Amino acid sequence: DTEVTQTPKHLVMGMTNKKSLKCEQHMGHRAMYWYKQKAKKPPELMFVYSYEKLSINESVPSRFSPECPNSSLLNLHLHALQPEDSALYLCASSQRSSYNEQFFGPGTRLTVL
Amino acid sequence: QKEVEQDPGPLSVPEGAIVSLNCTYSNSAFQYFMWYRQYSRKGPELLMYTYSSGNKEDGRFTAQVDKSSKYISLFIRDSQPSDSATYLCAMIDSGGSNYKLTFGKGTLLTVNP
């Protein structure tokens, strides 16, 4: 299995809602990442998990809360988001967190009303 | 000066043409180079990963790295309409940010039948 999967594909939420994005990989990778991508822009790194521990938080607002329940799963919990948070949220994984090529999932397209 | 410069295009070519996509960079610490293809509203797909100067070939794709000139290229031979996508170069430095992909802005390619 050489895929990174993400659910849901699309999500629409209000500013007071709580929702979660899910990411899964079965490649034995020990680093997982969350990125945010706005239209016609490259992905921007949000979080890095290495061996299930949060190793990098790129100054992301606390309304985004990542969680890594095990080596194959990565969640992103969303609460009290703003309309400007609407974007494509991408999960990626790599063998380790340094010097390795990263494989991306298809993304979750999030719309905040 | 941005760390990674990539001509955003758009680039439009006839089917069968040879396509050349390029990125320049200013940070000598960049040592690992990737090319991603991203179809509209999908996640980036890794095409090529290389860390040494010279050429690396995979089917119709050839990645070229010239570290002395700080220049990387992706060549697509016999281009097909299915190659129509945005192409992103990405780099990792060998210093403290060895987990972080620095992306170019992406080049939008259209291959016309």
PDB file of C-alpha atoms in Angstrom:
ATOM      1  CA  ASP A   1       0.000   0.000   0.000  1.00  0.00           C
ATOM      2  CA  THR A   2       1.647   3.200  -1.184  1.00  0.00           C
ATOM      3  CA  GLU A   3      -1.178   5.598  -0.461  1.00  0.00           C
ATOM      4  CA  VAL A   4      -1.997   8.322   1.970  1.00  0.00           C
ATOM      5  CA  THR A   5      -5.762   8.494   2.421  1.00  0.00           C
ATOM      6  CA  GLN A   6      -7.773  11.392   3.816  1.00  0.00           C
ATOM      7  CA  THR A   7     -11.370  11.714   4.943  1.00  0.00           C
ATOM      8  CA  PRO A   8     -13.656  13.448   4.359  1.00  0.00           C
ATOM      9  CA  LYS A   9     -13.016  14.706   0.829  1.00  0.00           C
ATOM     10  CA  HIS A  10     -15.143  17.777   1.403  1.00  0.00           C
ATOM     11  CA  LEU A  11     -16.278  19.480   4.602  1.00  0.00           C
ATOM     12  CA  VAL A  12     -18.501  22.493   5.156  1.00  0.00           C
ATOM     13  CA  MET A  13     -18.707  23.838   8.688  1.00  0.00           C
ATOM     14  CA  GLY A  14     -19.937  26.853  10.573  1.00  0.00           C
ATOM     15  CA  MET A  15     -17.700  28.993  12.727  1.00  0.00           C
ATOM     16  CA  THR A  16     -19.059  27.445  15.935  1.00  0.00           C
ATOM     17  CA  ASN A  17     -18.756  23.819  14.823  1.00  0.00           C
ATOM     18  CA  LYS A  18     -16.215  21.234  15.918  1.00  0.00           C
ATOM     19  CA  LYS A  19     -15.046  18.798  13.262  1.00  0.00           C
ATOM     20  CA  SER A  20     -12.081  16.527  12.597  1.00  0.00           C
ATOM     21  CA  LEU A  21     -10.024  15.603   9.555  1.00  0.00           C
ATOM     22  CA  LYS A  22      -8.497  12.152   9.333  1.00  0.00           C
ATOM     23  CA  CYS A  23      -5.381  10.873   7.583  1.00  0.00           C
ATOM     24  CA  GLU A  24      -4.083   7.315   7.297  1.00  0.00           C
ATOM     25  CA  GLN A  25      -1.002   5.658   5.792  1.00  0.00           C
ATOM     26  CA  HIS A  26       0.188   2.058   5.863  1.00  0.00           C
ATOM     27  CA  MET A  27       3.656   2.530   4.387  1.00  0.00           C
ATOM     28  CA  GLY A  28       5.413   2.242   7.750  1.00  0.00           C
ATOM     29  CA  HIS A  29       6.345   5.913   7.613  1.00  0.00           C
ATOM     30  CA  ARG A  30       7.257   7.440  10.959  1.00  0.00           C
ATOM     31  CA  ALA A  31       6.743  11.097  10.056  1.00  0.00           C
ATOM     32  CA  MET A  32       3.398  12.664   9.209  1.00  0.00           C
ATOM     33  CA  TYR A  33       2.548  16.232   8.282  1.00  0.00           C
ATOM     34  CA  TRP A  34      -0.390  18.600   7.966  1.00  0.00           C
ATOM     35  CA  TYR A  35      -0.316  21.288   5.274  1.00  0.00           C
ATOM     36  CA  LYS A  36      -2.763  24.022   4.308  1.00  0.00           C
ATOM     37  CA  GLN A  37      -3.063  25.065   0.664  1.00  0.00           C
ATOM     38  CA  LYS A  38      -4.932  28.088  -0.638  1.00  0.00           C
ATOM     39  CA  ALA A  39      -5.907  28.401  -4.302  1.00  0.00           C
ATOM     40  CA  LYS A  40      -2.996  28.966  -6.703  1.00  0.00           C
ATOM     41  CA  LYS A  41      -0.462  28.837  -3.824  1.00  0.00           C
ATOM     42  CA  PRO A  42       1.959  26.104  -2.770  1.00  0.00           C
ATOM     43  CA  PRO A  43       1.242  24.068   0.384  1.00  0.00           C
ATOM     44  CA  GLU A  44       2.168  25.661   3.725  1.00  0.00           C
ATOM     45  CA  LEU A  45       3.428  23.439   6.520  1.00  0.00           C
ATOM     46  CA  MET A  46       1.347  23.423   9.722  1.00  0.00           C
ATOM     47  CA  PHE A  47       2.516  20.501  11.880  1.00  0.00           C
ATOM     48  CA  VAL A  48       5.077  17.703  11.847  1.00  0.00           C
ATOM     49  CA  TYR A  49       4.748  14.482  13.835  1.00  0.00           C
ATOM     50  CA  SER A  50       7.820  12.302  14.207  1.00  0.00           C
ATOM     51  CA  TYR A  51       7.433   8.876  15.839  1.00  0.00           C
ATOM     52  CA  GLU A  52       3.941   9.913  16.999  1.00  0.00           C
ATOM     53  CA  LYS A  53       5.245  12.961  18.832  1.00  0.00           C
ATOM     54  CA  LEU A  54       4.551  16.530  17.750  1.00  0.00           C
ATOM     55  CA  SER A  55       7.939  17.875  16.726  1.00  0.00           C
ATOM     56  CA  ILE A  56       7.058  21.013  14.782  1.00  0.00           C
ATOM     57  CA  ASN A  57       4.213  23.514  15.111  1.00  0.00           C
ATOM     58  CA  GLU A  58       4.618  26.298  12.580  1.00  0.00           C
ATOM     59  CA  SER A  59       2.905  28.887  14.793  1.00  0.00           C
ATOM     60  CA  VAL A  60      -0.537  27.592  13.910  1.00  0.00           C
ATOM     61  CA  PRO A  61      -3.532  29.106  15.796  1.00  0.00           C
ATOM     62  CA  SER A  62      -4.909  26.942  18.597  1.00  0.00           C
ATOM     63  CA  ARG A  63      -8.223  26.494  16.794  1.00  0.00           C
ATOM     64  CA  PHE A  64      -6.302  23.779  14.893  1.00  0.00           C
ATOM     65  CA  SER A  65      -5.377  20.867  17.152  1.00  0.00           C
ATOM     66  CA  PRO A  66      -3.432  17.890  15.751  1.00  0.00           C
ATOM     67  CA  GLU A  67      -3.430  14.391  17.204  1.00  0.00           C
ATOM     68  CA  CYS A  68      -1.478  11.264  16.317  1.00  0.00           C
ATOM     69  CA  PRO A  69      -3.204   8.240  17.930  1.00  0.00           C
ATOM     70  CA  ASN A  70      -0.749   5.748  16.395  1.00  0.00           C
ATOM     71  CA  SER A  71       1.941   5.483  13.746  1.00  0.00           C
ATOM     72  CA  SER A  72      -0.594   5.122  10.920  1.00  0.00           C
ATOM     73  CA  LEU A  73      -3.157   7.741  11.864  1.00  0.00           C
ATOM     74  CA  LEU A  74      -3.148  11.508  12.045  1.00  0.00           C
ATOM     75  CA  ASN A  75      -6.088  13.705  12.948  1.00  0.00           C
ATOM     76  CA  LEU A  76      -6.650  17.436  12.778  1.00  0.00           C
ATOM     77  CA  HIS A  77      -9.333  18.732  15.130  1.00  0.00           C
ATOM     78  CA  LEU A  78     -11.021  21.961  14.113  1.00  0.00           C
ATOM     79  CA  HIS A  79     -12.884  24.350  16.400  1.00  0.00           C
ATOM     80  CA  ALA A  80     -14.134  27.919  16.041  1.00  0.00           C
ATOM     81  CA  LEU A  81     -12.618  28.352  12.604  1.00  0.00           C
ATOM     82  CA  GLN A  82     -12.806  31.524  10.562  1.00  0.00           C
ATOM     83  CA  PRO A  83     -13.885  31.882   6.905  1.00  0.00           C
ATOM     84  CA  GLU A  84     -10.252  32.598   5.968  1.00  0.00           C
ATOM     85  CA  ASP A  85      -9.395  29.060   7.140  1.00  0.00           C
ATOM     86  CA  SER A  86     -11.214  27.701   4.084  1.00  0.00           C
ATOM     87  CA  ALA A  87      -8.584  25.819   2.086  1.00  0.00           C
ATOM     88  CA  LEU A  88      -7.379  22.402   0.933  1.00  0.00           C
ATOM     89  CA  TYR A  89      -5.894  20.559   3.923  1.00  0.00           C
ATOM     90  CA  LEU A  90      -3.245  18.071   2.924  1.00  0.00           C
ATOM     91  CA  CYS A  91      -1.719  15.268   4.905  1.00  0.00           C
ATOM     92  CA  ALA A  92       1.702  13.877   3.948  1.00  0.00           C
ATOM     93  CA  SER A  93       4.016  11.171   5.248  1.00  0.00           C
ATOM     94  CA  SER A  94       7.673  10.245   4.904  1.00  0.00           C
ATOM     95  CA  GLN A  95       9.954   7.513   6.212  1.00  0.00           C
ATOM     96  CA  ARG A  96      11.490   9.901   8.708  1.00  0.00           C
ATOM     97  CA  SER A  97      11.091  13.580   9.301  1.00  0.00           C
ATOM     98  CA  SER A  98      14.400  14.639   7.804  1.00  0.00           C
ATOM     99  CA  TYR A  99      15.723  14.614   4.242  1.00  0.00           C
ATOM    100  CA  ASN A 100      13.003  12.303   3.007  1.00  0.00           C
ATOM    101  CA  GLU A 101      10.597  12.694   0.156  1.00  0.00           C
ATOM    102  CA  GLN A 102       7.060  13.339   1.317  1.00  0.00           C
ATOM    103  CA  PHE A 103       3.996  11.617  -0.102  1.00  0.00           C
ATOM    104  CA  PHE A 104       0.754  13.570  -0.069  1.00  0.00           C
ATOM    105  CA  GLY A 105      -2.835  12.506   0.326  1.00  0.00           C
ATOM    106  CA  PRO A 106      -5.649  13.830  -1.895  1.00  0.00           C
ATOM    107  CA  GLY A 107      -6.650  16.469   0.646  1.00  0.00           C
ATOM    108  CA  THR A 108      -9.819  17.612   2.374  1.00  0.00           C
ATOM    109  CA  ARG A 109     -11.446  20.693   0.881  1.00  0.00           C
ATOM    110  CA  LEU A 110     -12.729  22.702   3.813  1.00  0.00           C
ATOM    111  CA  THR A 111     -15.236  25.536   3.580  1.00  0.00           C
ATOM    112  CA  VAL A 112     -15.971  27.609   6.677  1.00  0.00           C
ATOM    113  CA  LEU A 113     -19.187  29.607   6.522  1.00  0.00           C
TER     114      LEU A 113
ATOM    115  CA  GLN B   1      14.796  37.647  -3.123  1.00  0.00           C
ATOM    116  CA  LYS B   2      12.608  34.611  -2.613  1.00  0.00           C
ATOM    117  CA  GLU B   3      14.379  31.392  -1.643  1.00  0.00           C
ATOM    118  CA  VAL B   4      12.899  29.487  -4.601  1.00  0.00           C
ATOM    119  CA  GLU B   5      11.847  31.105  -7.865  1.00  0.00           C
ATOM    120  CA  GLN B   6       9.606  29.292 -10.323  1.00  0.00           C
ATOM    121  CA  ASP B   7       7.993  30.780 -13.416  1.00  0.00           C
ATOM    122  CA  PRO B   8       4.228  30.492 -12.760  1.00  0.00           C
ATOM    123  CA  GLY B   9       3.389  30.313 -16.458  1.00  0.00           C
ATOM    124  CA  PRO B  10       0.871  29.459 -17.710  1.00  0.00           C
ATOM    125  CA  LEU B  11       2.680  27.278 -20.223  1.00  0.00           C
ATOM    126  CA  SER B  12       0.735  25.888 -23.181  1.00  0.00           C
ATOM    127  CA  VAL B  13       2.254  23.335 -25.573  1.00  0.00           C
ATOM    128  CA  PRO B  14       0.990  20.974 -28.290  1.00  0.00           C
ATOM    129  CA  GLU B  15       0.802  17.249 -27.622  1.00  0.00           C
ATOM    130  CA  GLY B  16       4.137  15.538 -28.236  1.00  0.00           C
ATOM    131  CA  ALA B  17       6.237  18.596 -27.365  1.00  0.00           C
ATOM    132  CA  ILE B  18       9.196  18.517 -25.002  1.00  0.00           C
ATOM    133  CA  VAL B  19       8.428  20.581 -21.918  1.00  0.00           C
ATOM    134  CA  SER B  20      11.058  22.242 -19.740  1.00  0.00           C
ATOM    135  CA  LEU B  21      10.117  23.423 -16.243  1.00  0.00           C
ATOM    136  CA  ASN B  22      12.648  25.279 -14.140  1.00  0.00           C
ATOM    137  CA  CYS B  23      13.386  26.535 -10.641  1.00  0.00           C
ATOM    138  CA  THR B  24      16.242  28.605  -9.294  1.00  0.00           C
ATOM    139  CA  TYR B  25      17.172  28.908  -5.652  1.00  0.00           C
ATOM    140  CA  SER B  26      19.367  31.117  -3.547  1.00  0.00           C
ATOM    141  CA  ASN B  27      20.024  28.997  -0.433  1.00  0.00           C
ATOM    142  CA  SER B  28      23.176  26.872  -0.812  1.00  0.00           C
ATOM    143  CA  ALA B  29      21.927  24.639   2.011  1.00  0.00           C
ATOM    144  CA  PHE B  30      19.258  23.154  -0.283  1.00  0.00           C
ATOM    145  CA  GLN B  31      20.530  19.666  -1.023  1.00  0.00           C
ATOM    146  CA  TYR B  32      17.422  17.561  -1.710  1.00  0.00           C
ATOM    147  CA  PHE B  33      15.112  18.292  -4.620  1.00  0.00           C
ATOM    148  CA  MET B  34      11.663  17.104  -5.581  1.00  0.00           C
ATOM    149  CA  TRP B  35       9.162  17.671  -8.351  1.00  0.00           C
ATOM    150  CA  TYR B  36       5.450  17.268  -7.689  1.00  0.00           C
ATOM    151  CA  ARG B  37       2.540  17.234 -10.109  1.00  0.00           C
ATOM    152  CA  GLN B  38      -0.770  18.557  -8.846  1.00  0.00           C
ATOM    153  CA  TYR B  39      -4.008  18.176 -10.739  1.00  0.00           C
ATOM    154  CA  SER B  40      -6.745  20.701 -10.050  1.00  0.00           C
ATOM    155  CA  ARG B  41      -8.302  20.198  -6.601  1.00  0.00           C
ATOM    156  CA  LYS B  42      -6.100  17.146  -5.827  1.00  0.00           C
ATOM    157  CA  GLY B  43      -3.075  16.565  -3.611  1.00  0.00           C
ATOM    158  CA  PRO B  44       0.486  16.859  -4.996  1.00  0.00           C
ATOM    159  CA  GLU B  45       1.905  13.660  -6.494  1.00  0.00           C
ATOM    160  CA  LEU B  46       5.638  13.046  -6.147  1.00  0.00           C
ATOM    161  CA  LEU B  47       7.281  12.641  -9.573  1.00  0.00           C
ATOM    162  CA  MET B  48      11.007  12.811  -8.882  1.00  0.00           C
ATOM    163  CA  TYR B  49      13.349  12.976  -5.886  1.00  0.00           C
ATOM    164  CA  THR B  50      17.057  13.613  -6.223  1.00  0.00           C
ATOM    165  CA  TYR B  51      19.933  14.846  -4.096  1.00  0.00           C
ATOM    166  CA  SER B  52      22.891  14.930  -6.428  1.00  0.00           C
ATOM    167  CA  SER B  53      23.868  17.098  -9.349  1.00  0.00           C
ATOM    168  CA  GLY B  54      23.220  15.552 -12.734  1.00  0.00           C
ATOM    169  CA  ASN B  55      20.265  13.875 -14.417  1.00  0.00           C
ATOM    170  CA  LYS B  56      17.755  11.349 -13.171  1.00  0.00           C
ATOM    171  CA  GLU B  57      15.370   9.733 -15.605  1.00  0.00           C
ATOM    172  CA  ASP B  58      12.031   8.014 -15.031  1.00  0.00           C
ATOM    173  CA  GLY B  59      10.063   7.164 -18.137  1.00  0.00           C
ATOM    174  CA  ARG B  60       9.183  10.380 -19.958  1.00  0.00           C
ATOM    175  CA  PHE B  61      10.451  12.525 -17.080  1.00  0.00           C
ATOM    176  CA  THR B  62      14.027  13.712 -16.515  1.00  0.00           C
ATOM    177  CA  ALA B  63      15.074  15.745 -13.486  1.00  0.00           C
ATOM    178  CA  GLN B  64      18.235  17.794 -13.782  1.00  0.00           C
ATOM    179  CA  VAL B  65      20.091  19.429 -10.898  1.00  0.00           C
ATOM    180  CA  ASP B  66      22.952  21.915 -11.218  1.00  0.00           C
ATOM    181  CA  LYS B  67      24.025  22.817  -7.699  1.00  0.00           C
ATOM    182  CA  SER B  68      26.812  25.111  -8.888  1.00  0.00           C
ATOM    183  CA  SER B  69      24.249  27.286 -10.682  1.00  0.00           C
ATOM    184  CA  LYS B  70      21.488  26.650  -8.113  1.00  0.00           C
ATOM    185  CA  TYR B  71      19.149  25.563 -10.873  1.00  0.00           C
ATOM    186  CA  ILE B  72      16.873  22.559 -11.273  1.00  0.00           C
ATOM    187  CA  SER B  73      14.782  21.451 -14.208  1.00  0.00           C
ATOM    188  CA  LEU B  74      12.142  18.893 -15.071  1.00  0.00           C
ATOM    189  CA  PHE B  75      11.884  17.766 -18.683  1.00  0.00           C
ATOM    190  CA  ILE B  76       8.802  15.987 -20.002  1.00  0.00           C
ATOM    191  CA  ARG B  77       9.231  14.171 -23.309  1.00  0.00           C
ATOM    192  CA  ASP B  78       6.344  13.349 -25.650  1.00  0.00           C
ATOM    193  CA  SER B  79       3.965  15.396 -23.525  1.00  0.00           C
ATOM    194  CA  GLN B  80       0.376  14.184 -23.261  1.00  0.00           C
ATOM    195  CA  PRO B  81      -2.883  15.995 -22.442  1.00  0.00           C
ATOM    196  CA  SER B  82      -2.887  14.004 -19.185  1.00  0.00           C
ATOM    197  CA  ASP B  83       0.282  15.898 -18.196  1.00  0.00           C
ATOM    198  CA  SER B  84      -1.797  19.087 -17.921  1.00  0.00           C
ATOM    199  CA  ALA B  85      -1.387  20.106 -14.280  1.00  0.00           C
ATOM    200  CA  THR B  86       0.525  22.430 -11.984  1.00  0.00           C
ATOM    201  CA  TYR B  87       4.137  21.377 -11.420  1.00  0.00           C
ATOM    202  CA  LEU B  88       5.759  22.316  -8.120  1.00  0.00           C
ATOM    203  CA  CYS B  89       9.452  22.147  -7.347  1.00  0.00           C
ATOM    204  CA  ALA B  90      10.347  21.587  -3.685  1.00  0.00           C
ATOM    205  CA  MET B  91      13.604  21.549  -1.774  1.00  0.00           C
ATOM    206  CA  ILE B  92      14.916  20.526   1.643  1.00  0.00           C
ATOM    207  CA  ASP B  93      17.955  22.129   3.218  1.00  0.00           C
ATOM    208  CA  SER B  94      20.660  20.228   5.041  1.00  0.00           C
ATOM    209  CA  GLY B  95      20.591  22.545   8.033  1.00  0.00           C
ATOM    210  CA  GLY B  96      18.178  22.991  10.878  1.00  0.00           C
ATOM    211  CA  SER B  97      15.033  22.919   8.706  1.00  0.00           C
ATOM    212  CA  ASN B  98      15.765  19.468   7.313  1.00  0.00           C
ATOM    213  CA  TYR B  99      12.115  18.424   7.663  1.00  0.00           C
ATOM    214  CA  LYS B 100      10.634  21.326   5.737  1.00  0.00           C
ATOM    215  CA  LEU B 101       9.811  21.441   2.047  1.00  0.00           C
ATOM    216  CA  THR B 102      10.334  24.861   0.492  1.00  0.00           C
ATOM    217  CA  PHE B 103       8.131  25.044  -2.561  1.00  0.00           C
ATOM    218  CA  GLY B 104       8.258  27.107  -5.705  1.00  0.00           C
ATOM    219  CA  LYS B 105       5.009  28.830  -6.623  1.00  0.00           C
ATOM    220  CA  GLY B 106       4.191  26.172  -9.249  1.00  0.00           C
ATOM    221  CA  THR B 107       3.958  26.274 -13.050  1.00  0.00           C
ATOM    222  CA  LEU B 108       0.589  25.633 -14.698  1.00  0.00           C
ATOM    223  CA  LEU B 109       1.071  23.455 -17.788  1.00  0.00           C
ATOM    224  CA  THR B 110      -1.551  22.765 -20.459  1.00  0.00           C
ATOM    225  CA  VAL B 111      -0.855  20.183 -23.170  1.00  0.00           C
ATOM    226  CA  ASN B 112      -3.231  20.638 -26.095  1.00  0.00           C
ATOM    227  CA  PRO B 113      -4.355  17.614 -28.150  1.00  0.00           C
TER     228      PRO B 113
END
